[in-house]
């Protein structure tokens, strides 16, 4: 399963960006999609997560009220709308998906967990 992220860039503090991540390949189903980020010298952290069925089940405290995760199941795509960006949001943003590969017939096969290549978000003060 391949994940490709788009939408990063350079923006001034207070500005907005929208990230997109498209999942492709042969799989039975996607269970959850998420965005993580890693700033220089810091560990990768979970930003927001959304299951394929249901509503968002996690948003990091640092971005609550500013970032919104959403999905388009028909297009296997997850979005991250980022508003009121701050310099501390500067990081490489990675999308992540987990689910099941195709099994026999219409049944799910083994599970997968895939990462995208990352997209740089830089917020200037």
C-alpha atoms as a printed R data frame, in Angstrom:
    type eleno elety resid chain resno       x       y      z
1   ATOM     1    CA   UNK     A     1   0.000   0.000  0.000
2   ATOM     2    CA   UNK     A     2   1.496   3.331 -1.044
3   ATOM     3    CA   UNK     A     3   0.714   6.661  0.545
4   ATOM     4    CA   UNK     A     4   1.490   9.940 -1.197
5   ATOM     5    CA   UNK     A     5   1.212  13.236  0.646
6   ATOM     6    CA   UNK     A     6   0.737  16.670 -0.901
7   ATOM     7    CA   UNK     A     7   0.262  20.227  0.193
8   ATOM     8    CA   UNK     A     8   3.201  21.212  2.335
9   ATOM     9    CA   UNK     A     9   5.002  24.482  1.895
10  ATOM    10    CA   UNK     A    10   6.136  27.753  3.423
11  ATOM    11    CA   UNK     A    11   3.550  29.952  5.086
12  ATOM    12    CA   UNK     A    12   3.583  32.914  7.452
13  ATOM    13    CA   UNK     A    13   2.354  32.578 11.006
14  ATOM    14    CA   UNK     A    14  -1.416  32.807 11.113
15  ATOM    15    CA   UNK     A    15  -1.759  31.327  7.663
16  ATOM    16    CA   UNK     A    16  -3.340  28.072  6.494
17  ATOM    17    CA   UNK     A    17  -2.343  24.971  4.584
18  ATOM    18    CA   UNK     A    18  -4.248  21.873  3.579
19  ATOM    19    CA   UNK     A    19  -2.448  18.557  3.373
20  ATOM    20    CA   UNK     A    20  -3.766  15.617  1.369
21  ATOM    21    CA   UNK     A    21  -2.712  11.985  1.417
22  ATOM    22    CA   UNK     A    22  -3.863   9.385 -1.087
23  ATOM    23    CA   UNK     A    23  -3.621   5.658 -0.490
24  ATOM    24    CA   UNK     A    24  -3.169   3.395 -3.483
25  ATOM    25    CA   UNK     A    25  -2.410  -0.229 -4.195
26  ATOM    26    CA   UNK     A    26  -4.192  -3.485 -3.614
27  ATOM    27    CA   UNK     A    27  -5.882  -3.726 -0.250
28  ATOM    28    CA   UNK     A    28  -9.119  -5.000  1.238
29  ATOM    29    CA   UNK     A    29  -9.847  -2.080  3.532
30  ATOM    30    CA   UNK     A    30  -8.399   0.865  5.387
31  ATOM    31    CA   UNK     A    31  -9.270   0.996  9.067
32  ATOM    32    CA   UNK     A    32  -7.586   4.199 10.176
33  ATOM    33    CA   UNK     A    33  -5.702   7.098  8.638
34  ATOM    34    CA   UNK     A    34  -3.625   9.568 10.570
35  ATOM    35    CA   UNK     A    35  -1.192  12.450 10.366
36  ATOM    36    CA   UNK     A    36   2.035  12.536 12.341
37  ATOM    37    CA   UNK     A    37   4.768  15.148 12.376
38  ATOM    38    CA   UNK     A    38   8.430  15.313 13.247
39  ATOM    39    CA   UNK     A    39  10.214  18.549 13.998
40  ATOM    40    CA   UNK     A    40  14.031  18.785 13.857
41  ATOM    41    CA   UNK     A    41  15.580  17.151 16.901
42  ATOM    42    CA   UNK     A    42  12.243  15.861 18.168
43  ATOM    43    CA   UNK     A    43  10.432  12.555 18.119
44  ATOM    44    CA   UNK     A    44   7.648  11.888 15.672
45  ATOM    45    CA   UNK     A    45   4.282  12.655 17.236
46  ATOM    46    CA   UNK     A    46   0.688  11.850 16.369
47  ATOM    47    CA   UNK     A    47  -1.232  14.936 15.252
48  ATOM    48    CA   UNK     A    48  -4.669  13.565 14.405
49  ATOM    49    CA   UNK     A    49  -6.325  10.263 13.578
50  ATOM    50    CA   UNK     A    50  -9.600   9.295 11.981
51  ATOM    51    CA   UNK     A    51 -11.161   5.872 11.461
52  ATOM    52    CA   UNK     A    52 -12.757   4.949  8.159
53  ATOM    53    CA   UNK     A    53 -16.062   4.516  9.934
54  ATOM    54    CA   UNK     A    54 -16.966   7.121 12.482
55  ATOM    55    CA   UNK     A    55 -15.576  10.432 13.544
56  ATOM    56    CA   UNK     A    56 -12.141  11.713 14.499
57  ATOM    57    CA   UNK     A    57 -10.852   9.814 17.484
58  ATOM    58    CA   UNK     A    58  -7.714  11.814 18.297
59  ATOM    59    CA   UNK     A    59  -6.422  15.358 17.925
60  ATOM    60    CA   UNK     A    60  -3.258  16.468 19.714
61  ATOM    61    CA   UNK     A    61  -3.751  19.149 22.338
62  ATOM    62    CA   UNK     A    62  -1.192  21.366 20.612
63  ATOM    63    CA   UNK     A    63  -3.375  21.659 17.491
64  ATOM    64    CA   UNK     A    64  -6.918  21.416 18.860
65  ATOM    65    CA   UNK     A    65  -9.137  24.138 17.506
66  ATOM    66    CA   UNK     A    66  -6.697  24.866 14.679
67  ATOM    67    CA   UNK     A    67  -6.269  21.590 12.753
68  ATOM    68    CA   UNK     A    68  -9.046  19.426 11.364
69  ATOM    69    CA   UNK     A    69  -8.644  15.924  9.958
70  ATOM    70    CA   UNK     A    70 -11.176  14.631  7.445
71  ATOM    71    CA   UNK     A    71 -11.443  11.857  4.904
72  ATOM    72    CA   UNK     A    72 -12.930  10.835  1.594
73  ATOM    73    CA   UNK     A    73 -13.376   7.085  1.832
74  ATOM    74    CA   UNK     A    74 -14.359   6.740 -1.814
75  ATOM    75    CA   UNK     A    75 -11.002   8.215 -2.837
76  ATOM    76    CA   UNK     A    76  -8.944   6.629 -0.023
77  ATOM    77    CA   UNK     A    77  -7.806  10.112  0.896
78  ATOM    78    CA   UNK     A    78  -7.218  11.862  4.186
79  ATOM    79    CA   UNK     A    79  -6.875  15.612  4.631
80  ATOM    80    CA   UNK     A    80  -5.417  17.841  7.302
81  ATOM    81    CA   UNK     A    81  -6.698  21.410  7.292
82  ATOM    82    CA   UNK     A    82  -4.270  23.539  9.254
83  ATOM    83    CA   UNK     A    83  -5.348  27.026 10.279
84  ATOM    84    CA   UNK     A    84  -3.746  29.674 12.480
85  ATOM    85    CA   UNK     A    85  -0.372  28.097 11.903
86  ATOM    86    CA   UNK     A    86   2.421  28.819 14.357
87  ATOM    87    CA   UNK     A    87   6.203  28.569 13.942
88  ATOM    88    CA   UNK     A    88   6.151  25.583 16.310
89  ATOM    89    CA   UNK     A    89   4.049  23.704 13.761
90  ATOM    90    CA   UNK     A    90   7.106  23.572 11.506
91  ATOM    91    CA   UNK     A    91   7.844  19.918 10.839
92  ATOM    92    CA   UNK     A    92   7.761  17.153  8.280
93  ATOM    93    CA   UNK     A    93   4.226  15.821  8.213
94  ATOM    94    CA   UNK     A    94   3.681  12.130  7.516
95  ATOM    95    CA   UNK     A    95   0.475  10.325  6.734
96  ATOM    96    CA   UNK     A    96  -0.124   6.824  7.982
97  ATOM    97    CA   UNK     A    97  -2.732   4.193  7.239
98  ATOM    98    CA   UNK     A    98  -3.529   0.782  8.617
99  ATOM    99    CA   UNK     A    99  -5.945  -1.835  7.420
100 ATOM   100    CA   UNK     A   100  -6.060  -5.204  5.712
101 ATOM   101    CA   UNK     A   101  -4.644  -6.514  2.465
102 ATOM   102    CA   UNK     A   102  -6.728  -8.646  0.131
103 ATOM   103    CA   UNK     A   103  -7.226 -12.209  1.254
104 ATOM   104    CA   UNK     A   104  -8.963 -15.142 -0.415
105 ATOM   105    CA   UNK     A   105 -12.103 -14.215 -2.252
106 ATOM   106    CA   UNK     A   106 -13.684 -11.197 -0.596
107 ATOM   107    CA   UNK     A   107 -12.104 -11.853  2.790
108 ATOM   108    CA   UNK     A   108  -9.503  -9.597  4.369
109 ATOM   109    CA   UNK     A   109  -5.935 -10.864  4.453
110 ATOM   110    CA   UNK     A   110  -3.098  -9.845  6.712
111 ATOM   111    CA   UNK     A   111  -2.924  -6.404  8.225
112 ATOM   112    CA   UNK     A   112  -0.759  -3.580  6.945
113 ATOM   113    CA   UNK     A   113   0.589  -0.336  8.317
114 ATOM   114    CA   UNK     A   114   2.028   2.077  5.761
115 ATOM   115    CA   UNK     A   115   3.683   5.493  5.841
116 ATOM   116    CA   UNK     A   116   3.880   8.242  3.256
117 ATOM   117    CA   UNK     A   117   7.076   9.998  2.267
118 ATOM   118    CA   UNK     A   118   6.442  13.138  4.316
119 ATOM   119    CA   UNK     A   119   5.780  16.704  3.290
120 ATOM   120    CA   UNK     A   120   7.581  19.704  4.757
121 ATOM   121    CA   UNK     A   121   5.567  22.421  6.464
122 ATOM   122    CA   UNK     A   122   7.486  25.559  7.409
123 ATOM   123    CA   UNK     A   123   5.835  28.398  9.299
124 ATOM   124    CA   UNK     A   124   7.744  31.679  9.437
125 ATOM   125    CA   UNK     A   125   7.292  34.177 12.237
